[in-house]
Amino acid sequence: MTGRPTARVAGAADWPAVVALRTRVFVEEQGVPPEVEQDAADATAVHAVALDAEGRVVATGRLLERGGRAVVGRMAVDAAARGGGYGAAVLAELHRQAAARGLPEVELHAQVTARGFYERAGYTAVGGEYEEAGIRHVTMRRRL
């Protein structure tokens, strides 16, 4: 692939690949129960995807609106594509979508191991660490 990865809003045709990716990352790799990984919010969320040079979905994330704030979640990057800029591309697309909706701030629950990734994207931790789905997390926010 030439240049930096890009992301776009996912369409209905992308959904099976999004589910497969999230299942690989969250359920198989991280041991999150399948009934926790997918939830009712998937139906109303804006989902973004990044594709590799072969057109495969290798990164995804979703955007919800809660109380006038954008909430990013379910950020997942295929193990083979990590470090390639795909997650950053998805996050940037979700930021664009939030800004287009007039939302001034984004919040997310970052896995502690991904904290540096989000800090590089302009996020700041608010509060201490806690456990969510058996994994250490920290709430982070960023102004748009």
PDB file of C-alpha atoms in Angstrom:
ATOM      1  CA  MET A   1       0.000   0.000   0.000  1.00  0.00           C
ATOM      2  CA  THR A   2       1.252   3.447  -0.800  1.00  0.00           C
ATOM      3  CA  GLY A   3       0.684   6.333   1.532  1.00  0.00           C
ATOM      4  CA  ARG A   4      -1.045   6.253   4.862  1.00  0.00           C
ATOM      5  CA  PRO A   5      -4.078   4.063   5.509  1.00  0.00           C
ATOM      6  CA  THR A   6      -7.466   5.703   5.257  1.00  0.00           C
ATOM      7  CA  ALA A   7     -10.786   4.814   6.822  1.00  0.00           C
ATOM      8  CA  ARG A   8     -14.411   5.324   5.893  1.00  0.00           C
ATOM      9  CA  VAL A   9     -17.838   4.890   7.413  1.00  0.00           C
ATOM     10  CA  ALA A  10     -18.844   1.239   7.251  1.00  0.00           C
ATOM     11  CA  GLY A  11     -21.819   0.165   5.208  1.00  0.00           C
ATOM     12  CA  ALA A  12     -24.118  -2.822   5.669  1.00  0.00           C
ATOM     13  CA  ALA A  13     -21.891  -4.919   3.375  1.00  0.00           C
ATOM     14  CA  ASP A  14     -18.974  -4.382   5.801  1.00  0.00           C
ATOM     15  CA  TRP A  15     -20.854  -5.682   8.842  1.00  0.00           C
ATOM     16  CA  PRO A  16     -19.882  -9.391   8.541  1.00  0.00           C
ATOM     17  CA  ALA A  17     -16.182  -8.410   8.321  1.00  0.00           C
ATOM     18  CA  VAL A  18     -16.558  -6.005  11.266  1.00  0.00           C
ATOM     19  CA  VAL A  19     -18.146  -8.740  13.405  1.00  0.00           C
ATOM     20  CA  ALA A  20     -15.455 -11.243  12.381  1.00  0.00           C
ATOM     21  CA  LEU A  21     -12.643  -8.799  13.239  1.00  0.00           C
ATOM     22  CA  ARG A  22     -14.136  -7.841  16.590  1.00  0.00           C
ATOM     23  CA  THR A  23     -14.702 -11.510  17.425  1.00  0.00           C
ATOM     24  CA  ARG A  24     -11.056 -12.346  16.617  1.00  0.00           C
ATOM     25  CA  VAL A  25      -9.679  -9.451  18.659  1.00  0.00           C
ATOM     26  CA  PHE A  26     -12.028  -9.243  21.625  1.00  0.00           C
ATOM     27  CA  VAL A  27     -13.447 -12.749  22.049  1.00  0.00           C
ATOM     28  CA  GLU A  28     -10.638 -14.995  20.779  1.00  0.00           C
ATOM     29  CA  GLU A  29      -7.537 -12.938  21.683  1.00  0.00           C
ATOM     30  CA  GLN A  30      -8.757 -11.155  24.810  1.00  0.00           C
ATOM     31  CA  GLY A  31     -11.367 -13.539  26.218  1.00  0.00           C
ATOM     32  CA  VAL A  32     -14.279 -11.078  26.248  1.00  0.00           C
ATOM     33  CA  PRO A  33     -17.603 -12.991  26.387  1.00  0.00           C
ATOM     34  CA  PRO A  34     -19.375 -12.835  22.988  1.00  0.00           C
ATOM     35  CA  GLU A  35     -22.591 -11.592  24.627  1.00  0.00           C
ATOM     36  CA  VAL A  36     -20.660  -8.615  26.057  1.00  0.00           C
ATOM     37  CA  GLU A  37     -18.772  -7.813  22.841  1.00  0.00           C
ATOM     38  CA  GLN A  38     -21.878  -7.192  20.706  1.00  0.00           C
ATOM     39  CA  ASP A  39     -24.634  -5.057  22.155  1.00  0.00           C
ATOM     40  CA  ALA A  40     -27.743  -3.108  21.202  1.00  0.00           C
ATOM     41  CA  ALA A  41     -25.672   0.047  20.623  1.00  0.00           C
ATOM     42  CA  ASP A  42     -24.216  -1.527  17.468  1.00  0.00           C
ATOM     43  CA  ALA A  43     -27.532  -0.861  15.716  1.00  0.00           C
ATOM     44  CA  THR A  44     -27.369   2.916  16.233  1.00  0.00           C
ATOM     45  CA  ALA A  45     -23.610   3.501  16.219  1.00  0.00           C
ATOM     46  CA  VAL A  46     -21.588   4.943  13.360  1.00  0.00           C
ATOM     47  CA  HIS A  47     -19.013   2.293  12.472  1.00  0.00           C
ATOM     48  CA  ALA A  48     -15.753   3.063  10.667  1.00  0.00           C
ATOM     49  CA  VAL A  49     -13.411   0.652   8.908  1.00  0.00           C
ATOM     50  CA  ALA A  50      -9.922   0.673   7.420  1.00  0.00           C
ATOM     51  CA  LEU A  51      -9.036  -1.766   4.662  1.00  0.00           C
ATOM     52  CA  ASP A  52      -5.688  -3.233   3.692  1.00  0.00           C
ATOM     53  CA  ALA A  53      -4.301  -3.263   0.140  1.00  0.00           C
ATOM     54  CA  GLU A  54      -6.331  -6.425  -0.614  1.00  0.00           C
ATOM     55  CA  GLY A  55      -9.560  -4.772   0.506  1.00  0.00           C
ATOM     56  CA  ARG A  56      -9.895  -6.681   3.790  1.00  0.00           C
ATOM     57  CA  VAL A  57     -11.303  -4.917   6.865  1.00  0.00           C
ATOM     58  CA  VAL A  58      -8.291  -4.780   9.222  1.00  0.00           C
ATOM     59  CA  ALA A  59      -9.461  -2.098  11.679  1.00  0.00           C
ATOM     60  CA  THR A  60     -12.778  -0.910  13.024  1.00  0.00           C
ATOM     61  CA  GLY A  61     -14.328   1.264  15.695  1.00  0.00           C
ATOM     62  CA  ARG A  62     -17.677   2.766  16.527  1.00  0.00           C
ATOM     63  CA  LEU A  63     -19.076   6.130  17.568  1.00  0.00           C
ATOM     64  CA  LEU A  64     -22.042   6.704  19.844  1.00  0.00           C
ATOM     65  CA  GLU A  65     -23.543   9.914  21.188  1.00  0.00           C
ATOM     66  CA  ARG A  66     -24.254  10.051  24.915  1.00  0.00           C
ATOM     67  CA  GLY A  67     -25.263  13.198  26.721  1.00  0.00           C
ATOM     68  CA  GLY A  68     -23.903  15.566  24.091  1.00  0.00           C
ATOM     69  CA  ARG A  69     -20.535  13.816  23.986  1.00  0.00           C
ATOM     70  CA  ALA A  70     -19.116  11.456  21.372  1.00  0.00           C
ATOM     71  CA  VAL A  71     -18.150   8.045  22.735  1.00  0.00           C
ATOM     72  CA  VAL A  72     -15.685   5.934  20.773  1.00  0.00           C
ATOM     73  CA  GLY A  73     -15.574   2.217  21.402  1.00  0.00           C
ATOM     74  CA  ARG A  74     -14.959  -1.246  20.016  1.00  0.00           C
ATOM     75  CA  MET A  75     -11.663  -0.151  18.474  1.00  0.00           C
ATOM     76  CA  ALA A  76     -10.069  -3.284  17.026  1.00  0.00           C
ATOM     77  CA  VAL A  77      -7.123  -3.848  14.687  1.00  0.00           C
ATOM     78  CA  ASP A  78      -6.228  -7.223  13.213  1.00  0.00           C
ATOM     79  CA  ALA A  79      -3.063  -8.573  14.848  1.00  0.00           C
ATOM     80  CA  ALA A  80      -1.194  -8.693  11.517  1.00  0.00           C
ATOM     81  CA  ALA A  81      -2.025  -5.020  10.778  1.00  0.00           C
ATOM     82  CA  ARG A  82      -1.134  -3.473  14.154  1.00  0.00           C
ATOM     83  CA  GLY A  83       1.344  -0.624  13.997  1.00  0.00           C
ATOM     84  CA  GLY A  84       0.443   0.088  10.387  1.00  0.00           C
ATOM     85  CA  GLY A  85      -1.643   3.202  10.994  1.00  0.00           C
ATOM     86  CA  TYR A  86      -5.015   1.528  10.462  1.00  0.00           C
ATOM     87  CA  GLY A  87      -6.262   2.168  13.993  1.00  0.00           C
ATOM     88  CA  ALA A  88      -5.207   5.814  13.762  1.00  0.00           C
ATOM     89  CA  ALA A  89      -7.093   6.122  10.462  1.00  0.00           C
ATOM     90  CA  VAL A  90     -10.271   4.681  12.016  1.00  0.00           C
ATOM     91  CA  LEU A  91      -9.952   6.985  15.027  1.00  0.00           C
ATOM     92  CA  ALA A  92      -9.484  10.020  12.743  1.00  0.00           C
ATOM     93  CA  GLU A  93     -12.621   9.069  10.771  1.00  0.00           C
ATOM     94  CA  LEU A  94     -14.621   8.706  13.997  1.00  0.00           C
ATOM     95  CA  HIS A  95     -13.358  12.148  15.064  1.00  0.00           C
ATOM     96  CA  ARG A  96     -14.549  13.567  11.710  1.00  0.00           C
ATOM     97  CA  GLN A  97     -17.962  11.970  12.205  1.00  0.00           C
ATOM     98  CA  ALA A  98     -18.241  13.368  15.743  1.00  0.00           C
ATOM     99  CA  ALA A  99     -17.247  16.856  14.601  1.00  0.00           C
ATOM    100  CA  ALA A 100     -19.763  16.689  11.739  1.00  0.00           C
ATOM    101  CA  ARG A 101     -22.452  16.027  14.360  1.00  0.00           C
ATOM    102  CA  GLY A 102     -21.366  19.101  16.320  1.00  0.00           C
ATOM    103  CA  LEU A 103     -20.024  17.126  19.269  1.00  0.00           C
ATOM    104  CA  PRO A 104     -17.273  19.061  21.080  1.00  0.00           C
ATOM    105  CA  GLU A 105     -15.597  16.210  22.933  1.00  0.00           C
ATOM    106  CA  VAL A 106     -14.822  12.511  22.567  1.00  0.00           C
ATOM    107  CA  GLU A 107     -14.617  10.019  25.406  1.00  0.00           C
ATOM    108  CA  LEU A 108     -13.462   6.418  25.349  1.00  0.00           C
ATOM    109  CA  HIS A 109     -12.591   3.596  27.699  1.00  0.00           C
ATOM    110  CA  ALA A 110      -9.056   2.668  26.658  1.00  0.00           C
ATOM    111  CA  GLN A 111      -7.481  -0.641  27.472  1.00  0.00           C
ATOM    112  CA  VAL A 112      -4.473   0.277  29.590  1.00  0.00           C
ATOM    113  CA  THR A 113      -2.165  -1.386  27.043  1.00  0.00           C
ATOM    114  CA  ALA A 114      -3.469   1.055  24.380  1.00  0.00           C
ATOM    115  CA  ARG A 115      -3.172   4.185  26.521  1.00  0.00           C
ATOM    116  CA  GLY A 116      -0.094   5.462  24.648  1.00  0.00           C
ATOM    117  CA  PHE A 117      -1.873   5.086  21.293  1.00  0.00           C
ATOM    118  CA  TYR A 118      -4.705   7.320  22.490  1.00  0.00           C
ATOM    119  CA  GLU A 119      -2.352   9.815  24.142  1.00  0.00           C
ATOM    120  CA  ARG A 120      -0.581  10.209  20.776  1.00  0.00           C
ATOM    121  CA  ALA A 121      -4.018  10.968  19.292  1.00  0.00           C
ATOM    122  CA  GLY A 122      -4.535  13.806  21.778  1.00  0.00           C
ATOM    123  CA  TYR A 123      -6.436  12.035  24.560  1.00  0.00           C
ATOM    124  CA  THR A 124      -5.904  12.624  28.283  1.00  0.00           C
ATOM    125  CA  ALA A 125      -6.767  10.144  31.023  1.00  0.00           C
ATOM    126  CA  VAL A 126      -9.474  11.205  33.466  1.00  0.00           C
ATOM    127  CA  GLY A 127      -9.619   9.214  36.681  1.00  0.00           C
ATOM    128  CA  GLY A 128      -7.983   5.967  37.641  1.00  0.00           C
ATOM    129  CA  GLU A 129      -7.876   2.494  36.167  1.00  0.00           C
ATOM    130  CA  TYR A 130     -10.751   0.026  36.461  1.00  0.00           C
ATOM    131  CA  GLU A 131     -11.749  -3.354  35.107  1.00  0.00           C
ATOM    132  CA  GLU A 132     -14.179  -3.770  32.222  1.00  0.00           C
ATOM    133  CA  ALA A 133     -14.871  -7.179  30.637  1.00  0.00           C
ATOM    134  CA  GLY A 134     -11.963  -8.557  32.651  1.00  0.00           C
ATOM    135  CA  ILE A 135      -9.465  -6.053  31.164  1.00  0.00           C
ATOM    136  CA  ARG A 136      -7.834  -2.992  32.808  1.00  0.00           C
ATOM    137  CA  HIS A 137      -9.159   0.268  31.323  1.00  0.00           C
ATOM    138  CA  VAL A 138      -8.870   4.005  31.833  1.00  0.00           C
ATOM    139  CA  THR A 139     -11.370   6.662  30.722  1.00  0.00           C
ATOM    140  CA  MET A 140      -9.816   9.170  28.330  1.00  0.00           C
ATOM    141  CA  ARG A 141     -11.144  12.349  26.725  1.00  0.00           C
ATOM    142  CA  ARG A 142     -10.190  14.672  23.927  1.00  0.00           C
ATOM    143  CA  ARG A 143     -11.597  17.967  22.692  1.00  0.00           C
ATOM    144  CA  LEU A 144     -12.411  18.189  18.995  1.00  0.00           C
TER     145      LEU A 144
END
